Short mmCIF file of C-alpha atoms and ligand atoms in Angstrom, two decimals:
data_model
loop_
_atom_site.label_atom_id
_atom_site.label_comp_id
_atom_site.label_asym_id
_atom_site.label_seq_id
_atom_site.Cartn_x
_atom_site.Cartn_y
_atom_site.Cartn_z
CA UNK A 1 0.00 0.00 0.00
CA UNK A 2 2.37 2.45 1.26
CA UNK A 3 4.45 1.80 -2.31
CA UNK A 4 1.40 2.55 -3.89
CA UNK A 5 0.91 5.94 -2.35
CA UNK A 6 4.44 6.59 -3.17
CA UNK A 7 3.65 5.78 -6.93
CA UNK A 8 0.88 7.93 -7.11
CA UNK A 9 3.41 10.72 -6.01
CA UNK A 10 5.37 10.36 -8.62
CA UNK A 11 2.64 10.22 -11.07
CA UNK A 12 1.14 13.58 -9.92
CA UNK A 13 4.50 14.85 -9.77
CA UNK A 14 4.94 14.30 -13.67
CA UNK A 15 1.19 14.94 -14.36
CA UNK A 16 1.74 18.52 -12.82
CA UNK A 17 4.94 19.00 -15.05
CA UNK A 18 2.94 17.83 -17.79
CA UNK A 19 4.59 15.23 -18.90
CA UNK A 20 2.95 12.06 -20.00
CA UNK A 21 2.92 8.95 -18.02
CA UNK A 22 1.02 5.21 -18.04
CA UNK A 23 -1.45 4.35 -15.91
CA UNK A 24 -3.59 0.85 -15.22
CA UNK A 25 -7.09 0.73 -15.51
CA UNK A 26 -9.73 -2.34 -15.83
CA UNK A 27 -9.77 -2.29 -19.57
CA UNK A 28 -5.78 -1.58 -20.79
CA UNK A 29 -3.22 0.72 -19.84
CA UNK A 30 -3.29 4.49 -20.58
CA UNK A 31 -1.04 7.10 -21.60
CA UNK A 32 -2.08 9.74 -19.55
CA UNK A 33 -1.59 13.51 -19.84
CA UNK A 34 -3.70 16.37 -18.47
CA UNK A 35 -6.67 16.90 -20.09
CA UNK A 36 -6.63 20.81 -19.81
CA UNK A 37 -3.02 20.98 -21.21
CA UNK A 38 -2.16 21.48 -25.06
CA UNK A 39 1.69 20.64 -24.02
CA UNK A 40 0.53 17.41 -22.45
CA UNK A 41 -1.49 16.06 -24.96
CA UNK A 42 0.52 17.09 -27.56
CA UNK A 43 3.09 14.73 -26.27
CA UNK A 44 0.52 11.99 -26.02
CA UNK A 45 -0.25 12.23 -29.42
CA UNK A 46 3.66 12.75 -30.42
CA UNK A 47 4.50 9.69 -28.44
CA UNK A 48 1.62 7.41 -29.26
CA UNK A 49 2.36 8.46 -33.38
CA UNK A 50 -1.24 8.86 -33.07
CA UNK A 51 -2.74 11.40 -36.22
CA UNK A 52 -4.13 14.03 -34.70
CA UNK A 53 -6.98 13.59 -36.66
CA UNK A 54 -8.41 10.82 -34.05
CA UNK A 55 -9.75 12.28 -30.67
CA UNK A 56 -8.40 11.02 -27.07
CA UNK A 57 -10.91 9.77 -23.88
CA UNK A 58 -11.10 12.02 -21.19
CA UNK A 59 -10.94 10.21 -17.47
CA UNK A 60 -12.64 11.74 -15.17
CA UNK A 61 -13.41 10.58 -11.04
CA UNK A 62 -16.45 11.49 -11.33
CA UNK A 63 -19.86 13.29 -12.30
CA UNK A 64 -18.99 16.25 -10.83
CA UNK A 65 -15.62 17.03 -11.64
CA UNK A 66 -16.79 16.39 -15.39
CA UNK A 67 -20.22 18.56 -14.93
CA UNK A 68 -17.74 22.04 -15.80
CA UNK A 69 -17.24 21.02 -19.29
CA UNK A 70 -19.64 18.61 -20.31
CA UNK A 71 -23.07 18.47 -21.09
CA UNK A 72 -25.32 15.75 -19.35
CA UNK A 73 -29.08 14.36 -19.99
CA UNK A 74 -30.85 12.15 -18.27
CA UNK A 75 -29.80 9.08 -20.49
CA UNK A 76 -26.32 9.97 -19.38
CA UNK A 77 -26.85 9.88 -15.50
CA UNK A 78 -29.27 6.76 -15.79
CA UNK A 79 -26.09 5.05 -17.85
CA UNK A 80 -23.62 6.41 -15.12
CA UNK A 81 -25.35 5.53 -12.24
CA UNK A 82 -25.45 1.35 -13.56
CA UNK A 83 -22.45 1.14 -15.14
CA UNK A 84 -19.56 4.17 -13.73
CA UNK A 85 -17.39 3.55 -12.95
CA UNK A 86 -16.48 1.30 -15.74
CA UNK A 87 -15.70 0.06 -19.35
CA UNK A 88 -17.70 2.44 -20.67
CA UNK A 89 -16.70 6.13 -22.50
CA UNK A 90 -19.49 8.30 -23.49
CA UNK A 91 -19.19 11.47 -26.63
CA UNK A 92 -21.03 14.14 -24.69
CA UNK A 93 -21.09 17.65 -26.20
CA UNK A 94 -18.61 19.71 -24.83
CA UNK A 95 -19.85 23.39 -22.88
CA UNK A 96 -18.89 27.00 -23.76
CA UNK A 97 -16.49 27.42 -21.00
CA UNK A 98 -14.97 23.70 -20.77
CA UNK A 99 -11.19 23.73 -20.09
CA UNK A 100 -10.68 20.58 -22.13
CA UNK A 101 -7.81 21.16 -24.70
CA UNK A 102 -8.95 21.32 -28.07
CA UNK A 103 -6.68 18.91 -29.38
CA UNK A 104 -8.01 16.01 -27.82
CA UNK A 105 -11.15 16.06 -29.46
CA UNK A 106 -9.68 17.75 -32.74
CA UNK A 107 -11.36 20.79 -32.48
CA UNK A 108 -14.95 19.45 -32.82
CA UNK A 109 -17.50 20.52 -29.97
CA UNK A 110 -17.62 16.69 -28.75
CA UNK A 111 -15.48 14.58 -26.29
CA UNK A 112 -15.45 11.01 -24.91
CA UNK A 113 -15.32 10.77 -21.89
CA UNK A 114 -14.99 7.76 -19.12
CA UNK A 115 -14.88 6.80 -15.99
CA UNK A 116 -12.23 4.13 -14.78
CA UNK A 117 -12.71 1.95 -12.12
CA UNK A 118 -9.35 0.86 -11.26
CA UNK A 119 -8.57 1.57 -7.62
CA UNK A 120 -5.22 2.98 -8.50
CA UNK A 121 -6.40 5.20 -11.56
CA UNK A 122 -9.04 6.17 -8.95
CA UNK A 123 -6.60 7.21 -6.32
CA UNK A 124 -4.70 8.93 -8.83
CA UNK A 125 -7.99 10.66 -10.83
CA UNK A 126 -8.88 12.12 -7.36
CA UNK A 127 -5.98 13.95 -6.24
CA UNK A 128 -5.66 15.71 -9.25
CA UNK A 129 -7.36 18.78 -9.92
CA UNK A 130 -7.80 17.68 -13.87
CA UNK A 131 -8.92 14.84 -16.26
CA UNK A 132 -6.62 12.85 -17.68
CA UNK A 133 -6.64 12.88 -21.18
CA UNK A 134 -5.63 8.78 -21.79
CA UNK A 135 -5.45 6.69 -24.99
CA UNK A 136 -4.35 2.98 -24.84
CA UNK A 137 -0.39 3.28 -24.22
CA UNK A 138 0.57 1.29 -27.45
CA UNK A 139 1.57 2.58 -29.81
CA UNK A 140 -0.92 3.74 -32.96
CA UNK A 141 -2.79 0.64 -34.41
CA UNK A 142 -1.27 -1.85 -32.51
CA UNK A 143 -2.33 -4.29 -29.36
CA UNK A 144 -3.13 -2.49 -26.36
CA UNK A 145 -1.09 -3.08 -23.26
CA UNK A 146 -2.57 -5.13 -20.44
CA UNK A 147 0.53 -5.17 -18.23
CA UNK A 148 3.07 -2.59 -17.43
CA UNK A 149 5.78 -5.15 -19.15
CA UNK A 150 3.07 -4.34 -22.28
CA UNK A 151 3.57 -0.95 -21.83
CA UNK A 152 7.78 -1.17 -21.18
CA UNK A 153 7.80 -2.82 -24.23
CA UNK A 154 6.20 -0.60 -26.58
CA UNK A 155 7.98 2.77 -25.30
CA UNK A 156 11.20 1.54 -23.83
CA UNK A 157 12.94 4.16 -21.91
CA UNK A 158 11.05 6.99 -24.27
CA UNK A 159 8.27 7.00 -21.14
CA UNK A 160 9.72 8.49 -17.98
CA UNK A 161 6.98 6.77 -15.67
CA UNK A 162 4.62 3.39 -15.11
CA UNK A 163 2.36 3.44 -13.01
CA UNK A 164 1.89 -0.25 -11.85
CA UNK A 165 -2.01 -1.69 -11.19
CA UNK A 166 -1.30 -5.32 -12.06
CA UNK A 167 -2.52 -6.69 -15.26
CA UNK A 168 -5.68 -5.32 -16.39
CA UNK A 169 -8.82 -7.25 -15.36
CA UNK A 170 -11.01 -6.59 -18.44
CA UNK A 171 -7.94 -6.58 -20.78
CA UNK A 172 -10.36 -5.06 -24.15
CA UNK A 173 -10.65 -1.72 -24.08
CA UNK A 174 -14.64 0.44 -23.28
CA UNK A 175 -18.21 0.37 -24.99
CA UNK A 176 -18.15 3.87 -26.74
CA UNK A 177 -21.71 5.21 -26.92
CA UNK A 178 -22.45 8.31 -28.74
CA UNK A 179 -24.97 10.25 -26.77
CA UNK A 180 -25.57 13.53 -28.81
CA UNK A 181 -28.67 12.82 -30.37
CA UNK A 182 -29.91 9.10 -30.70
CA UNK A 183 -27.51 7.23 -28.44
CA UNK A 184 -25.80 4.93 -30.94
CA UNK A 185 -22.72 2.82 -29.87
CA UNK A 186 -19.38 3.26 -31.60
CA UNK A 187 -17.31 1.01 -30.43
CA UNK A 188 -17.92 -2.70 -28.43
CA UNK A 189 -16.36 -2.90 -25.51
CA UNK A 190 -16.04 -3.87 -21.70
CA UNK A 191 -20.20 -3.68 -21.35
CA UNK A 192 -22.30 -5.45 -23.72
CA UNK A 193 -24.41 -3.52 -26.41
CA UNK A 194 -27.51 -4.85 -25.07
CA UNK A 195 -27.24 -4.23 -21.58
CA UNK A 196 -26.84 -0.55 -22.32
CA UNK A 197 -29.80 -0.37 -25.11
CA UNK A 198 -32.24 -2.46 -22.83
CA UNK A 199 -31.51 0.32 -20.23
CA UNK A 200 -32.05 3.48 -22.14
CA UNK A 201 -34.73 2.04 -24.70
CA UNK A 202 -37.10 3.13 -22.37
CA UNK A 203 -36.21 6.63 -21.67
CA UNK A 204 -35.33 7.44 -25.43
CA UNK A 205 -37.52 9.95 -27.24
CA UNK A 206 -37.86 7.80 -30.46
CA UNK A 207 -37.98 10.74 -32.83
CA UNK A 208 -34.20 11.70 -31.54
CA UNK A 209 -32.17 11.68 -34.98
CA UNK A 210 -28.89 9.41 -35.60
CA UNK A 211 -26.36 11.75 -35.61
CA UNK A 212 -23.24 9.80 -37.62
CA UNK A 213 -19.78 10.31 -35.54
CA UNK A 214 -16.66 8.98 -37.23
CA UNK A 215 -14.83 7.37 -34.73
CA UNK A 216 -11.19 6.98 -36.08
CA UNK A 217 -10.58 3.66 -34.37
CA UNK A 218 -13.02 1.35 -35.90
CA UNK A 219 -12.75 2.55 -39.21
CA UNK A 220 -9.59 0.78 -40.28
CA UNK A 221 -6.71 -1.62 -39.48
CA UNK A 222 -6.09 -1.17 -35.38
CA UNK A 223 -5.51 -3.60 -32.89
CA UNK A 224 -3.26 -5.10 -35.32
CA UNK A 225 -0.37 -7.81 -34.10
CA UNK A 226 1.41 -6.81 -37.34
CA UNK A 227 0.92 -10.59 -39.08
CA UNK A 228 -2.03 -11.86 -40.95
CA UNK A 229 -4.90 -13.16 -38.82
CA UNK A 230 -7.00 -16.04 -40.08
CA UNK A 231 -10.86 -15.90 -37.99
CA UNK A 232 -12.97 -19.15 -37.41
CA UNK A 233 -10.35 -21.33 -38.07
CA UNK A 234 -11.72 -24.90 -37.30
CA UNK A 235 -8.04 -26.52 -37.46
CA UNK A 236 -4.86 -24.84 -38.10
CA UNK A 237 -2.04 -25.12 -40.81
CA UNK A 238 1.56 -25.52 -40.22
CA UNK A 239 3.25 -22.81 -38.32
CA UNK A 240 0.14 -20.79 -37.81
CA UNK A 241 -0.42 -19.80 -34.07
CA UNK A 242 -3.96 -21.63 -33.12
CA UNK A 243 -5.64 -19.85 -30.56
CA UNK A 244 -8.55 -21.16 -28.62
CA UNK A 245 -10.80 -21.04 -25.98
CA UNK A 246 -11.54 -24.22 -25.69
CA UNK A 247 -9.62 -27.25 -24.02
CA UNK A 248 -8.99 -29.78 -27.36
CA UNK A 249 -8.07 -33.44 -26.30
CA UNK A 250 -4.79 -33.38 -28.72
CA UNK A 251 -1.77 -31.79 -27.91
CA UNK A 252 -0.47 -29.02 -30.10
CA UNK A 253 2.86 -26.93 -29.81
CA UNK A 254 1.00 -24.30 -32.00
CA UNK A 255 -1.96 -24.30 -29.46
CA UNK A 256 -2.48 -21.15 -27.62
CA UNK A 257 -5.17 -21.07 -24.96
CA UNK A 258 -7.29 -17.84 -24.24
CA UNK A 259 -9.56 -19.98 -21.96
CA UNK A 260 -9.64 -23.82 -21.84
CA UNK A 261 -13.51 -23.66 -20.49
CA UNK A 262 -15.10 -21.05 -23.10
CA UNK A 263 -15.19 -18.49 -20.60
CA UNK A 264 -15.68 -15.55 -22.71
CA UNK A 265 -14.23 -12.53 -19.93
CA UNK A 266 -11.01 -15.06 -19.60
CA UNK A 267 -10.61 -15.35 -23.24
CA UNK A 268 -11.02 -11.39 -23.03
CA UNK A 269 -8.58 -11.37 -20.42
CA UNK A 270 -6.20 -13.14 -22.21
CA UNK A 271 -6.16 -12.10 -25.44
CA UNK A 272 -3.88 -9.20 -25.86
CA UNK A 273 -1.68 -10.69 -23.89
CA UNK A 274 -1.71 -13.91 -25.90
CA UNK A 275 -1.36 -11.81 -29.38
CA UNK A 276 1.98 -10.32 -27.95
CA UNK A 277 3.20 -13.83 -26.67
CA UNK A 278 2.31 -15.25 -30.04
CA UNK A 279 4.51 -12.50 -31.92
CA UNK A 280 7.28 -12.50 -29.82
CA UNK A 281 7.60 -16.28 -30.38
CA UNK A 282 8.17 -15.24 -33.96
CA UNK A 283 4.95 -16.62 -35.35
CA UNK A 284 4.29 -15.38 -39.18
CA UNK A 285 0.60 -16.45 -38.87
CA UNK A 286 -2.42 -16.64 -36.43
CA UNK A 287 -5.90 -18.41 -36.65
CA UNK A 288 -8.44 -18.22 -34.27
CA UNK A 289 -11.67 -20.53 -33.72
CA UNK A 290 -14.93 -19.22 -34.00
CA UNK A 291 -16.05 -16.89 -30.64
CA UNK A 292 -19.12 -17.19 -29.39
CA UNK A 293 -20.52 -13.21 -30.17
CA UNK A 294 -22.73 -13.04 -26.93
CA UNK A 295 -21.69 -11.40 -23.81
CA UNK A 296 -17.92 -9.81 -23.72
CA UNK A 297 -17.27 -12.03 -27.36
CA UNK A 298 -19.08 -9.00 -28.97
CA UNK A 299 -15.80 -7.38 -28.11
CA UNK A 300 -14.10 -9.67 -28.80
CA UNK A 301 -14.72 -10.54 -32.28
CA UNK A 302 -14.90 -6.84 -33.01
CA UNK A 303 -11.18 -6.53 -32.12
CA UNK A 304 -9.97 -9.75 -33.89
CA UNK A 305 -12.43 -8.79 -37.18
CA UNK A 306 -9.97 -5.42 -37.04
CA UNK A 307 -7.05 -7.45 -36.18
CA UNK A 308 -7.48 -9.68 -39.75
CA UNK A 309 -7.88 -6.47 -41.94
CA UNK A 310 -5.53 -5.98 -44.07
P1 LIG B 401 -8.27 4.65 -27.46
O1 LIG B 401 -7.96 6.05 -27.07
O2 LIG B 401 -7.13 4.00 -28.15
O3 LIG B 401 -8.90 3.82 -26.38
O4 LIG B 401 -9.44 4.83 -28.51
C1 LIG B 401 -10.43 5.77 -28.22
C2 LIG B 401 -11.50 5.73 -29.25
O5 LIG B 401 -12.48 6.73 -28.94
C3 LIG B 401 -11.01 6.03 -30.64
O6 LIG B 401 -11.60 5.11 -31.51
C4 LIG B 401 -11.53 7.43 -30.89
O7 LIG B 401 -11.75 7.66 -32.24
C5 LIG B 401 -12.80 7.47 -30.09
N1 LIG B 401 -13.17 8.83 -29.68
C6 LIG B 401 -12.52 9.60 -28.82
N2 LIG B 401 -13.11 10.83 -28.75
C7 LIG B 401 -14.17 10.81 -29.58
C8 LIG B 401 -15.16 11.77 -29.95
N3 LIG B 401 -15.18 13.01 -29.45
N4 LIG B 401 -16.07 11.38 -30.86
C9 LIG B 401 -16.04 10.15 -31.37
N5 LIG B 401 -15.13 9.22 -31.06
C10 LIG B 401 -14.20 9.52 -30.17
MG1 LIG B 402 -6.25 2.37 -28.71
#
C-alpha cells in the first residue's frame, strides 16, 4: 500500500509537469496527460504516433468534476449511475467554458469521456485537480497493453513513468456510446451492447435523430499484431499460431489457450496478452476458432475482425 501511495506521487509529480505517463485501468493501460493541457497532450499524441486527426478519452473521477465542461441528460446519468465507474466512454457535447484542450477532441465541440474503475487510476484521478486525457499506451494501431511489461515494451525508456495496477482485469478496451442525439454505440467494448440499449430504450424519445460520428478507431486496421490473422479457423495449418478457448483433447505446440472452459471474460482477459506472446515467439501467422458473439465475445470478435484487416 504504502508503495502505492508513493507511486501515485510520482505520477502527480509528472502529471503537474505535464509530462505524459502510463497508468492501469480495468480495460488496458493508458497514456495519460492532463486533459486541460495542449503541451501534455501534444506529447501523447507525439509519443503514441497517433494522427491528430483521431480524438483522445477524457478520465474523469467522477460526475462532478466532469459537470464544468460537459453536457449531461438524463440518459447519461441513468447510464452512469449502472455502469460508472467502468468500461464504458461516453461522446457528450462539450460546454462553452470547458477547459478541455482542443486537441483532444480535434477541435470538434464533442469529447469522450470515461470513468475508470481501477482503484489505482481512482486514487490517482482524485488527487488531481484535472482529467486525464488517456489513450491505450501502445503505440498507434497496434495491441493495447494489459501489463506494465506491455507498456515497457512498446515505449522503452522513451516514457519516464509506469504506473503499476497489475494486469488489467477486463484486458479489451470500453463500450463507446455516442450520446448527442440518438444514443448509438461506436465502439464494443467492456459492457455489452444490449445491456446498455435495454436500459435506455425506455427513456429514449424515439424521434431523436442518428447523428453519424466517425470514430477513427473502428474505421480501419487497429488492434493489429502486425501478421495476418485467419478468424474461425476450425483446425490450423503448419506454423500458424492456433488460438482457442476451448480445451482440445490433442496436444499441439502451435496451441495457444485464451480460456480452456469457453469463458468468454477469460478469453477477453487473455487475449492481448496472448497476441503479444504469439509474436514474440516469432509466429508469421495466427488463426483463431470461431467466438461465441454473446456477452464480452461481442468485443471480442470486433477486435480480432480489425485485427485480420488488411
Ligand atoms: P483509445 O484512445 O485508443 O482507447 O481509442 C479511443 C477511441 O475513442 C477512438 O476510436 C476514438 O476515435 C474514439 N473517440 C474519442 N473521442 C471521440 C469523440 N469526441 N467522438 C467520437 N469518437 C471519439
Ligand atoms: Mg487504442
Amino acid at each position: 500500500m504504502k508503495k502505492n501511495d508513493s507511486n501515485i506521487k510520482k505520477a502527480i509529480k509528472y502529471l503537474n509537469n505535464n509530462e505524459c505517463i502510463a497508468i492501469p485501468t480495468e480495460t488496458v493501460y493508458g497514456l495519460a496527460g492532463n486533459a486541460y493541457s495542449d503541451k501534455a497532450v501534444s506529447r501523447v499524441y507525439k509519443l503514441k504516433k497517433r494522427p491528430r486527426s483521431n480524438p483522445l478519452i477524457a478520465h474523469y473521477y467522477s460526475i462532478n468534476n466532469l459537470k464544468k465542461d460537459c453536457e449531461i441528460d438524463n440518459t447519461f446519468i441513468k447510464l452512469y449511475k449502472k455502469f460508472c465507474p467502468g468500461p464504458i466512454s461516453f461522446v457528450l457535447k462539450l460546454k462553452k467554458k470547458s477547459r478541455i484542450s482542443k486537441i483532444i477532441t480535434n477541435n470538434s465541440n464533442s469529447v469522450a469521456v470515461r470513468f475508470p474503475s481501477h482503484p489505482l487510476a481512482r486514487k490517482l484521478l482524485k488527487k488531481i485537480n484535472y482529467p486525464l486525457a488517456a489513450p491505450s499506451a501502445n503505440i498507434s494501431t497496434s495491441i493495447s497493453p494489459v501489463s506494465k511489461k506491455d507498456v515497457v515494451d512498446e515505449f522503452g525508456p522513451k516514457l519516464k513513468f509506469v504506473l503499476d495496477g497489475g494486469s488489467s482485469k477486463i484486458g479489451l478496451e470500453s463500450t463507446i456510446i455516442n450520446l448527442i442525439g440518438k444514443p448509438n454505440i461506436l465502439r464494443f467494448g467492456g459492457i455489452n451492447s444490449k445491456l446498455i440499449y435495454k436500459l435506455i430504450n425506455s427513456l429514449e424519445n424515439k424521434k431523436k435523430k442518428k447523428i453519424k460520428i466517425k470514430v477513427p478507431g473502428t474505421s480501419k486496421l487497429h488492434y493489429s499484431p502486425g501478421i495476418p490473422v485467419r478468424l474461425n479457423a476450425k483446425k490450423n495449418y503448419q506454423n500458424e499460431a492456433y488460438i482457442l478457448i476451448k480445451k482440445r483433447k490433442k496436444l499441439d505446440k502451435n496451441y495457444f489457450y485464451i480460456s480452456r472452459t469457453g469463458n468468454l471474460k477469460q478469453a477477453a482477459k487473455n487475449l492481448y496478452k496472448t497476441l503479444r506472446i504469439v509474436k514474440k515467439n516469432g509466429y508469421k501467422k495466427i488463426a483463431i476458432e470461431k467466438i461465441p458473439n454473446i456477452n464480452i465475445g461481442e468485443a471480442i470478435n470486433d477486435r480480432i475482425l480489425r485485427a485480420s484487416k488488411k
